[in-house]
CSV table of C-alpha atoms and ligand atoms in Angstrom, one decimal:
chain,number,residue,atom,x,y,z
X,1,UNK,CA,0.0,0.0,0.0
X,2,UNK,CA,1.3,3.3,-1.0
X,3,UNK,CA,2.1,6.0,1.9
X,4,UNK,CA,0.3,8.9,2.9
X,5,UNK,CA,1.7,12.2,2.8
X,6,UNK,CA,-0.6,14.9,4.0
X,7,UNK,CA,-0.3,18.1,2.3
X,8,UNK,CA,-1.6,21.5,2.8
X,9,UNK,CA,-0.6,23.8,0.0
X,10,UNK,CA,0.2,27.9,1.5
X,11,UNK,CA,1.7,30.2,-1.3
X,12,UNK,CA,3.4,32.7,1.2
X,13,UNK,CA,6.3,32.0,3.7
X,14,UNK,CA,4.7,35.5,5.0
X,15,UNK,CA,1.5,33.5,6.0
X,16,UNK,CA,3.5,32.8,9.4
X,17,UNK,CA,0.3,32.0,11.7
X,18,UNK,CA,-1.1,30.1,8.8
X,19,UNK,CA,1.7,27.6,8.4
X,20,UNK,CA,2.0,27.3,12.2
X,21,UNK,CA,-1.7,26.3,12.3
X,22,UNK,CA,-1.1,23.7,9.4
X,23,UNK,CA,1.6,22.4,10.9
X,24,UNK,CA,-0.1,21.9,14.0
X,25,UNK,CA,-3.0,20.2,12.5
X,26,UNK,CA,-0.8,18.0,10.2
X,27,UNK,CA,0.9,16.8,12.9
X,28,UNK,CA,-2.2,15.7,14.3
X,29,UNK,CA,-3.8,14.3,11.5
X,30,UNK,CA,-0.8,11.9,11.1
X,31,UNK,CA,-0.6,10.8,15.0
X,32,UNK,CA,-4.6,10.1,14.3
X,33,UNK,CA,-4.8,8.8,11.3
X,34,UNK,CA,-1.5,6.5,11.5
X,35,UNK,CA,-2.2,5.9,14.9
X,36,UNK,CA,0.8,6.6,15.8
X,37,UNK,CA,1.4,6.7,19.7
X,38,UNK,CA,4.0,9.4,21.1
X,39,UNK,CA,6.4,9.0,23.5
X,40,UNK,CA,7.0,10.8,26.7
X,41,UNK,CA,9.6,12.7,24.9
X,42,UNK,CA,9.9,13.8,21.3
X,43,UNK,CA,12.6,16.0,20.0
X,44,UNK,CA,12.2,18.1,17.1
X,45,UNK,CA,14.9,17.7,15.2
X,46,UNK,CA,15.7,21.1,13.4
X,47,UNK,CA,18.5,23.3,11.9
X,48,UNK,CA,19.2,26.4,13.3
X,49,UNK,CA,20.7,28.4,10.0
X,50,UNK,CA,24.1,29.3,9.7
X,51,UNK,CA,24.8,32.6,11.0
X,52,UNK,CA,24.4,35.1,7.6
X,53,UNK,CA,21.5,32.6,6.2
X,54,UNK,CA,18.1,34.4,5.8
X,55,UNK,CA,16.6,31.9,4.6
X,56,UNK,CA,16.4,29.0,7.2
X,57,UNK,CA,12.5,27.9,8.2
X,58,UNK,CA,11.9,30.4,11.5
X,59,UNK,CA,11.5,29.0,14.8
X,60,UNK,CA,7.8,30.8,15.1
X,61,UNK,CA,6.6,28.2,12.1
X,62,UNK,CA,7.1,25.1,14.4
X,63,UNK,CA,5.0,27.1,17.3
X,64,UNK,CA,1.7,25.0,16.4
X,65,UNK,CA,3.7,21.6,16.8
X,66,UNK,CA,4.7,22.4,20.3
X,67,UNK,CA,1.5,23.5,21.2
X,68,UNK,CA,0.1,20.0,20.1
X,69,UNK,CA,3.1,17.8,21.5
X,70,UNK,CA,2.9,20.1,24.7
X,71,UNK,CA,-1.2,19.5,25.0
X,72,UNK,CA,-0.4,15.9,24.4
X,73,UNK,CA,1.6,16.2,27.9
X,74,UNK,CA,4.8,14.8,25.6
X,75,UNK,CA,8.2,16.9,26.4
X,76,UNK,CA,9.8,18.2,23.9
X,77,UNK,CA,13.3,19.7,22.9
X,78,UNK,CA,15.0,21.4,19.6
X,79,UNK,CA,17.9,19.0,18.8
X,80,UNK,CA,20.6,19.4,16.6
X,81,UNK,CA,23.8,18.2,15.8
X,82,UNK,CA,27.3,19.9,15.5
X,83,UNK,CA,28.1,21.2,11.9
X,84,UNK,CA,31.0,19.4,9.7
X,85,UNK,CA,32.4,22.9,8.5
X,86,UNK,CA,34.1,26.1,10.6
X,87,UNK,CA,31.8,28.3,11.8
X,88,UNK,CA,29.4,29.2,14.8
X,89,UNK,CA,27.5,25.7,14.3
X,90,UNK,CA,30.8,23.9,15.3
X,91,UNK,CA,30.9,23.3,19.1
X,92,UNK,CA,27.7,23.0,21.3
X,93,UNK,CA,28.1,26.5,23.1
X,94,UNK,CA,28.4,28.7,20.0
X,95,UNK,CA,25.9,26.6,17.9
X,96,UNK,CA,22.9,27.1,21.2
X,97,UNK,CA,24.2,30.6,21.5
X,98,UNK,CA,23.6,31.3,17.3
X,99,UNK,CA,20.2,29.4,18.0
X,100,UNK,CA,19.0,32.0,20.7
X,101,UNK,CA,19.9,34.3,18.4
X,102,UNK,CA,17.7,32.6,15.6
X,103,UNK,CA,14.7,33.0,17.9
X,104,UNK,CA,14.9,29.2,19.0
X,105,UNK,CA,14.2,30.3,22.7
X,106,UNK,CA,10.4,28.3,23.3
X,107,UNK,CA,11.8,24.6,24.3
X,108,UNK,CA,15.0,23.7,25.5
X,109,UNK,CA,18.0,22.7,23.1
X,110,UNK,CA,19.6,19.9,22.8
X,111,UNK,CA,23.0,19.2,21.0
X,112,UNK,CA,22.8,15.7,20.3
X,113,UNK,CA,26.7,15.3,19.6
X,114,UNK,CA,27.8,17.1,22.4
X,115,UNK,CA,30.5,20.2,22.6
X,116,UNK,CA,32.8,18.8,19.8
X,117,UNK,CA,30.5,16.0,18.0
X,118,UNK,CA,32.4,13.2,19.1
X,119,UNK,CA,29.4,11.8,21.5
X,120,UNK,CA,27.9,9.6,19.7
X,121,UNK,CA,26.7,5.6,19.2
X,122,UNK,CA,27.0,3.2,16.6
X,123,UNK,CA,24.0,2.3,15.0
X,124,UNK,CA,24.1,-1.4,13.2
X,125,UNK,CA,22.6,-1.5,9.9
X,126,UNK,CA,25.0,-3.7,8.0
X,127,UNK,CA,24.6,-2.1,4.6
X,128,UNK,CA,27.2,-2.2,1.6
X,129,UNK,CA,28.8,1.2,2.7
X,130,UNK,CA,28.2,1.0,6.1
X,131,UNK,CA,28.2,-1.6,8.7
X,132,UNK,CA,27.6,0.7,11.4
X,133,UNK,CA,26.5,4.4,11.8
X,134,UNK,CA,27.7,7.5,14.0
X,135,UNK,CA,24.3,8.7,15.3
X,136,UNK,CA,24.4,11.8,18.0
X,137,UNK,CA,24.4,9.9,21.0
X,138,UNK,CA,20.6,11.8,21.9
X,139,UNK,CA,19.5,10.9,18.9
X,140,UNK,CA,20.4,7.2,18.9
X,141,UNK,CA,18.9,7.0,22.2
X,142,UNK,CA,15.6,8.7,21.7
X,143,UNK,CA,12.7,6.6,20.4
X,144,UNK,CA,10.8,9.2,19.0
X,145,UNK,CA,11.9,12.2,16.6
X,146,UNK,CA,9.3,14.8,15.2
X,147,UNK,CA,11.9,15.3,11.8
X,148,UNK,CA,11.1,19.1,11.0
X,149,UNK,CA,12.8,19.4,7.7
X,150,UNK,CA,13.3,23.0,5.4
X,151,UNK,CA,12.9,21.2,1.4
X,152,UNK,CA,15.2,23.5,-0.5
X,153,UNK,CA,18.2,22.8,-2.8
X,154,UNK,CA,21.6,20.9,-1.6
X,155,UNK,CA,25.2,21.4,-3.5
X,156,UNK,CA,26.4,18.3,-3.3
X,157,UNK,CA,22.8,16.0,-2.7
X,158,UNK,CA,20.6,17.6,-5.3
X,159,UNK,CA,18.0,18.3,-2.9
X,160,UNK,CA,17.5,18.3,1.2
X,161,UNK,CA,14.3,17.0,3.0
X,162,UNK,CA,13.2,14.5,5.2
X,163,UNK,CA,16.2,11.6,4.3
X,164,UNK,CA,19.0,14.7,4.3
X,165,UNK,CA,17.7,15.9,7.3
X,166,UNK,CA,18.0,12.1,8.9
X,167,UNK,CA,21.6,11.3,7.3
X,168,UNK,CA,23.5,14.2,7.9
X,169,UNK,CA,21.3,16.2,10.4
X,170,UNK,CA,21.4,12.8,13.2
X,171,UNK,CA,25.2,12.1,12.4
X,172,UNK,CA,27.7,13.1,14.6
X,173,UNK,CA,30.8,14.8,13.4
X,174,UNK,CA,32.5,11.6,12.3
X,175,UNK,CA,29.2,10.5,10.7
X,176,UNK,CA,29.2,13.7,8.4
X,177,UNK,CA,33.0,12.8,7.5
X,178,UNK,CA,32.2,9.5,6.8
X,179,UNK,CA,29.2,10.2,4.3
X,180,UNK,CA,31.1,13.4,2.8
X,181,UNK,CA,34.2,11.0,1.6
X,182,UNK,CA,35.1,8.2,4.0
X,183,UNK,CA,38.6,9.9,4.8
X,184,UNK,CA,40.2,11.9,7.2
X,185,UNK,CA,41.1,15.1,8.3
X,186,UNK,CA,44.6,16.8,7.1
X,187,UNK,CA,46.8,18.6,8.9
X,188,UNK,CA,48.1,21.8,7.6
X,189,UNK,CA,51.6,21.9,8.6
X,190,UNK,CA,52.1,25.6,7.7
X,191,UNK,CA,49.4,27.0,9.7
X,192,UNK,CA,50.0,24.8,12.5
X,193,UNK,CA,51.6,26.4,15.3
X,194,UNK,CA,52.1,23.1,17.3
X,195,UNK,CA,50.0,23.7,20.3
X,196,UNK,CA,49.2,19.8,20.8
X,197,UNK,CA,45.4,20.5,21.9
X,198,UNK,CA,44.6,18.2,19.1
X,199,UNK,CA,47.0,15.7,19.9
X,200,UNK,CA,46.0,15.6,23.6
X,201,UNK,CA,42.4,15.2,22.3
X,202,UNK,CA,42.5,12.5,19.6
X,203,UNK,CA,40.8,9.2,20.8
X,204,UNK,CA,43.0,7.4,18.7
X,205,UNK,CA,46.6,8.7,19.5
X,206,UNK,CA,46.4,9.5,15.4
X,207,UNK,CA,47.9,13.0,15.7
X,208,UNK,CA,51.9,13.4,15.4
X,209,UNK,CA,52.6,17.0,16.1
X,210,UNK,CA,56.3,18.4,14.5
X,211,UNK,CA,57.8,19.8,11.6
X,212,UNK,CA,55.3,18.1,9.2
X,213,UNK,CA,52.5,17.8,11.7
X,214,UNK,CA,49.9,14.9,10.4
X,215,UNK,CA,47.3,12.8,11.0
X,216,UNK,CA,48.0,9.2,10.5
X,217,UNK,CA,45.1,7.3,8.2
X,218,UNK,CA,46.0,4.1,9.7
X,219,UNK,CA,45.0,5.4,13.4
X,220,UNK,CA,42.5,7.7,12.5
X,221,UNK,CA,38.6,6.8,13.8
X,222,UNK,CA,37.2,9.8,11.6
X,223,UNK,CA,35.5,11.1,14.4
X,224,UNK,CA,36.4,14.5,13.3
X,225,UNK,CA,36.5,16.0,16.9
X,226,UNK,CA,40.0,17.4,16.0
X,227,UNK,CA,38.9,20.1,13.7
X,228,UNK,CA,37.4,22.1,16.4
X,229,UNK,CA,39.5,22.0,18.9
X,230,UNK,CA,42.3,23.4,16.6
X,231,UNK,CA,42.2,26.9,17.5
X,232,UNK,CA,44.0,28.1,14.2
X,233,UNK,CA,42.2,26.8,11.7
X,234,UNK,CA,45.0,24.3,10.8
X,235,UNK,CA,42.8,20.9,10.5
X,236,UNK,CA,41.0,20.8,7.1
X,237,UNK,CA,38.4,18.6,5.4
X,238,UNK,CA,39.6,18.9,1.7
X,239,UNK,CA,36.9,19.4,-0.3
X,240,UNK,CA,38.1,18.0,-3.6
X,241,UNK,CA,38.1,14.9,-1.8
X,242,UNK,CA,34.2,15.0,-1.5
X,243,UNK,CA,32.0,12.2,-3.6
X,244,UNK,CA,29.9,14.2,-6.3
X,245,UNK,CA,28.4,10.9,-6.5
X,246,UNK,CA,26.4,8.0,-6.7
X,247,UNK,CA,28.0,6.4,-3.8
X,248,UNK,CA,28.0,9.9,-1.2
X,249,UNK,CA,23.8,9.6,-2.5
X,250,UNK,CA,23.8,6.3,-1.3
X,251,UNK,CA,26.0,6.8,2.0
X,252,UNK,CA,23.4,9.6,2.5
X,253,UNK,CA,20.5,6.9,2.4
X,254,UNK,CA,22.3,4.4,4.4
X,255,UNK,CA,22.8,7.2,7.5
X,256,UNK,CA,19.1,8.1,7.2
X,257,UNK,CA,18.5,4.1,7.9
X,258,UNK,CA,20.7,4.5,11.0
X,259,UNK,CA,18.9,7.4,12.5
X,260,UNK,CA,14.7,6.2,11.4
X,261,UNK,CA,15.9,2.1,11.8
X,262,UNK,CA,13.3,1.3,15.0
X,263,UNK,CA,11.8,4.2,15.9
X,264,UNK,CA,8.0,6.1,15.2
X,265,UNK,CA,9.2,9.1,13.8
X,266,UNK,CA,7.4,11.8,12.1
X,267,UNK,CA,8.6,14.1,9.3
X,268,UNK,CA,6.7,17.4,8.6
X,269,UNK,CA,8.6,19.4,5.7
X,270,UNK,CA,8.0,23.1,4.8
X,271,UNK,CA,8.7,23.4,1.3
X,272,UNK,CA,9.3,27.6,1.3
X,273,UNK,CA,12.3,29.9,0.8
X,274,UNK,CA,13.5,27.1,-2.1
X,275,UNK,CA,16.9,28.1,-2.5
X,276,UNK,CA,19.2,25.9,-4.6
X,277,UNK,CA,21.7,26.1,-1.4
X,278,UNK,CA,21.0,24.9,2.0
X,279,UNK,CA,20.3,26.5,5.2
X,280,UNK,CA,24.4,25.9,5.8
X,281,UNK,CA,25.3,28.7,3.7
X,282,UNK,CA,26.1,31.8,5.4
X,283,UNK,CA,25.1,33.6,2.8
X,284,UNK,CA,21.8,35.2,1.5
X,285,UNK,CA,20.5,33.2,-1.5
X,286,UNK,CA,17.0,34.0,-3.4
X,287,UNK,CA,14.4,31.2,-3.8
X,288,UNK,CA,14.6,29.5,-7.4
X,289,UNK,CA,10.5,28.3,-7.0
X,290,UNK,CA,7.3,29.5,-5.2
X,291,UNK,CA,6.8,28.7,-2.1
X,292,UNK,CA,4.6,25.1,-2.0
X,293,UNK,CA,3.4,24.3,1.1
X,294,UNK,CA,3.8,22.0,4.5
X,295,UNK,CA,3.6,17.9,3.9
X,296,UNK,CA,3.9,15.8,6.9
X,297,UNK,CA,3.8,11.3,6.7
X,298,UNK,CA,5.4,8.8,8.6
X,299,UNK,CA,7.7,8.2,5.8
X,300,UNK,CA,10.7,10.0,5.1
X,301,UNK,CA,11.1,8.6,1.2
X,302,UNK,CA,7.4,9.0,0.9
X,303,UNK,CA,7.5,13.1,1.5
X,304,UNK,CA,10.7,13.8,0.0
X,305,UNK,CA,8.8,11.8,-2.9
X,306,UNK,CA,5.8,13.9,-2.8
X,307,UNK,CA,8.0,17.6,-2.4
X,308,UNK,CA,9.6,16.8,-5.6
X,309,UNK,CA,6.7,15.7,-7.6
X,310,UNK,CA,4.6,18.9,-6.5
X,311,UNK,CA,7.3,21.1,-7.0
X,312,UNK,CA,7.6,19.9,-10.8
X,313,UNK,CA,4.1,19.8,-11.2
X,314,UNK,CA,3.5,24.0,-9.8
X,315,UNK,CA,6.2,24.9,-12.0
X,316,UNK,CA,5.5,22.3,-15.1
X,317,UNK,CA,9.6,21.1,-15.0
X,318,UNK,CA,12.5,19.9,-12.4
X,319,UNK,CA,13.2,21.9,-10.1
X,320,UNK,CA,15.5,20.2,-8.3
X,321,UNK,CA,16.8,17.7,-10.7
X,322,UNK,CA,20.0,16.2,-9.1
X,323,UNK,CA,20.2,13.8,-6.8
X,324,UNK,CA,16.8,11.8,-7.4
X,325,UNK,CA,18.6,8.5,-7.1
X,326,UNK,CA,19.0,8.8,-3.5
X,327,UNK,CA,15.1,7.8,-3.1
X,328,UNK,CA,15.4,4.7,-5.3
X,329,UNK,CA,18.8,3.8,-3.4
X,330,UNK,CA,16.7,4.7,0.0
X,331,UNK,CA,13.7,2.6,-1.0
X,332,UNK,CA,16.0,-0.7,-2.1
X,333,UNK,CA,17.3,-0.5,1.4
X,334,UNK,CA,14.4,-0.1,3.3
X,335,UNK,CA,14.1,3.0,5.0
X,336,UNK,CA,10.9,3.8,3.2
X,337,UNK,CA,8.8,4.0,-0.3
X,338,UNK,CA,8.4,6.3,-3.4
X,339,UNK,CA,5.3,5.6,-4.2
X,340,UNK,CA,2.4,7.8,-1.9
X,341,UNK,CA,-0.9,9.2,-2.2
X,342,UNK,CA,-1.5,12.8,-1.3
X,343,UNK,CA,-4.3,13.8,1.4
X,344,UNK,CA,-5.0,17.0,1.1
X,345,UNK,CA,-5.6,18.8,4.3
J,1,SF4,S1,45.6,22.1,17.5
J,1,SF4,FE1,46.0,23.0,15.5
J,1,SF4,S2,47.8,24.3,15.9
J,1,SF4,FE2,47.6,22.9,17.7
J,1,SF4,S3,49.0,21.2,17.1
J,1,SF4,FE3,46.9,20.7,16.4
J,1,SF4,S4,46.9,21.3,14.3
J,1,SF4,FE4,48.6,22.3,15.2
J,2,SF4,S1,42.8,12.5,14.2
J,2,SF4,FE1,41.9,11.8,16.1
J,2,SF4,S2,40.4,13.3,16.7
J,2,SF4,FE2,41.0,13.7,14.5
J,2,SF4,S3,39.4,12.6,13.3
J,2,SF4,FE3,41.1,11.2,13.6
J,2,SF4,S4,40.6,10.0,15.5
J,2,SF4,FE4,39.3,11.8,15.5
């Protein structure tokens, strides 16, 4: 039988009450319907925006949600995880303090990776890339998320929704490395000034600090916990090593297994503000689409699925062409189904 994605169409990101109403009453038509029963405690997994983004979903959209989880007596949290890249989403305290500043002030946050991303548990799903998973340790140990995605563009993954939002937004630091190009950090020996805080911190004892200071492969976990503490920027991620490809689509699936495999999550997606970047560019960036509308199911494949489909139908071509394989890749390995039929709500 083919998934239900619930769909209220709102042409206006303006419309701010109106989307917090639909959300609201989304949320609670899929709990009904689906009979799904919530948990004491249900995070809302979110991103925050980089600091310089405009156009990240606000924090006042999601005020419906909380209302209903709150009236349902279930407790509830923003959680994130730390960002990959340098910037103020790095380490927990400068990622809840750019939050606050975002307006995420109603619930509590939660970083799920802890201060440098390196808390985390590994999530068995025995898959051809991975055997195992780096989920943020909160995450992994929660039964229950509310997935709260912004469907926009994504550099490298065509497109980000409900399965981005699960691989790299539930992956601790190490996780993100993993599915950005299964390698480690580098060492820039000319900008290190040979401290040894990274040294001192590595897990692994990988970290030779000297002349040519490096990481050695053969040690390293790929937890990524280095590149923060390094207070001169001298511990990279090389970007030419990332996977433009089939296989970082299909590592992106495989995560998204890791952080839905046993639990009743939901997934409501706000298709506005469709940039062709994501919300981690610190950067202003103008939609390339009208705004659609809020979907909500209990299946992650299922509503990034449906946010395509509608998109290309409101605008009679692809919007977001790239990156479509990730859904087939995500439906051969379980995590959910393309096929769907829309309820209009
Ligand atoms: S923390 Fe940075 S500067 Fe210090 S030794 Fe490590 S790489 Fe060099
Ligand atoms: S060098 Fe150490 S801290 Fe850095 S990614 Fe490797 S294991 Fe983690």
């Amino acid at each position: 039988m083919a998934a239900s994605v619930y769909f209220t169409p709102i042409a206006s990101y303006q419309e701010t009450q109106r989307i917090a109403d639909s959300a609201k009453s989304l949320l609670k038509t899929i709990v009904e319907r689906e009979q799904v029963e919530l948990e004491s405690a249900v995070p809302l997994k979110v991103h925050f925006g980089e600091k310089g983004n405009h156009t990240f979903i606000e924090s006042k959209n999601f005020e419906g949600m909380i209302d209903y989880l709150q009236q349902q007596k279930t407790a509830c949290c923003y959680m994130e995880t730390n960002a990959l890249y340098r910037g103020e989403r790095q380490t927990r305290t400068s990622h809840v303090k750019l939050a606050e500043q975002h307006g995420f002030t109603q619930i509590p946050i939660v970083i799920a990776d802890g201060e440098t991303g390196d808390d985390y548990e590994d999530v068995e799903i025995n898959k051809p890339h991975f055997a195992t998973c780096k989920i943020g340790k909160d995450i992994a140990n929660h039964k229950q998320l509310l997935v709260v995605s912004h469907f926009k563009g994504h550099m490298l993954a065509g497109f980000g929704g409900a399965v981005k939002q699960l691989a790299m937004g539930c992956a601790a630091r190490g996780g993100k490395l993993a599915q950005h190009a299964n390698a480690i950090p580098m060492i820039n020996p000319l900008a290190c000034k040979k401290c040894g805080a990274c040294a001192r911190h590595c897990p692994a004892n990988a970290i030779t600090i000297g002349r040519w200071s490096r990481i050695h492969k053969e040690k390293c976990l790929g937890c990524a916990s280095c590149m923060p503490i390094c207070q001169h920027n001298a511990i990279f991620f090389n970007p030419l090593r990332m996977t433009i490809s089939k296989s970082f689509r299909e590592k992106l699936a495989e995560y998204a297994l890791a952080a839905h495999l046993g639990k009743k999550n939901l997934y409501v997606s706000f298709a506005f503000n469709l940039t062709r970047g994501c919300d981690c560019q610190g950067s202003k960036m103008k939609p390339i689409a009208p705004d659609l509308g809020v979907l909500a199911s209990t299946d992650p494949v299922a509503i990034d699925q449906a946010c395509l489909d509608l998109l290309d139908k409101q605008n009679g071509k692809r919007v977001f062409g790239r990156g479509r394989d990730t859904l087939e890749y995500a439906e051969q390995i379980g995590l959910g189904q393309r096929a769907y039929s829309i309820v209009s709500i």
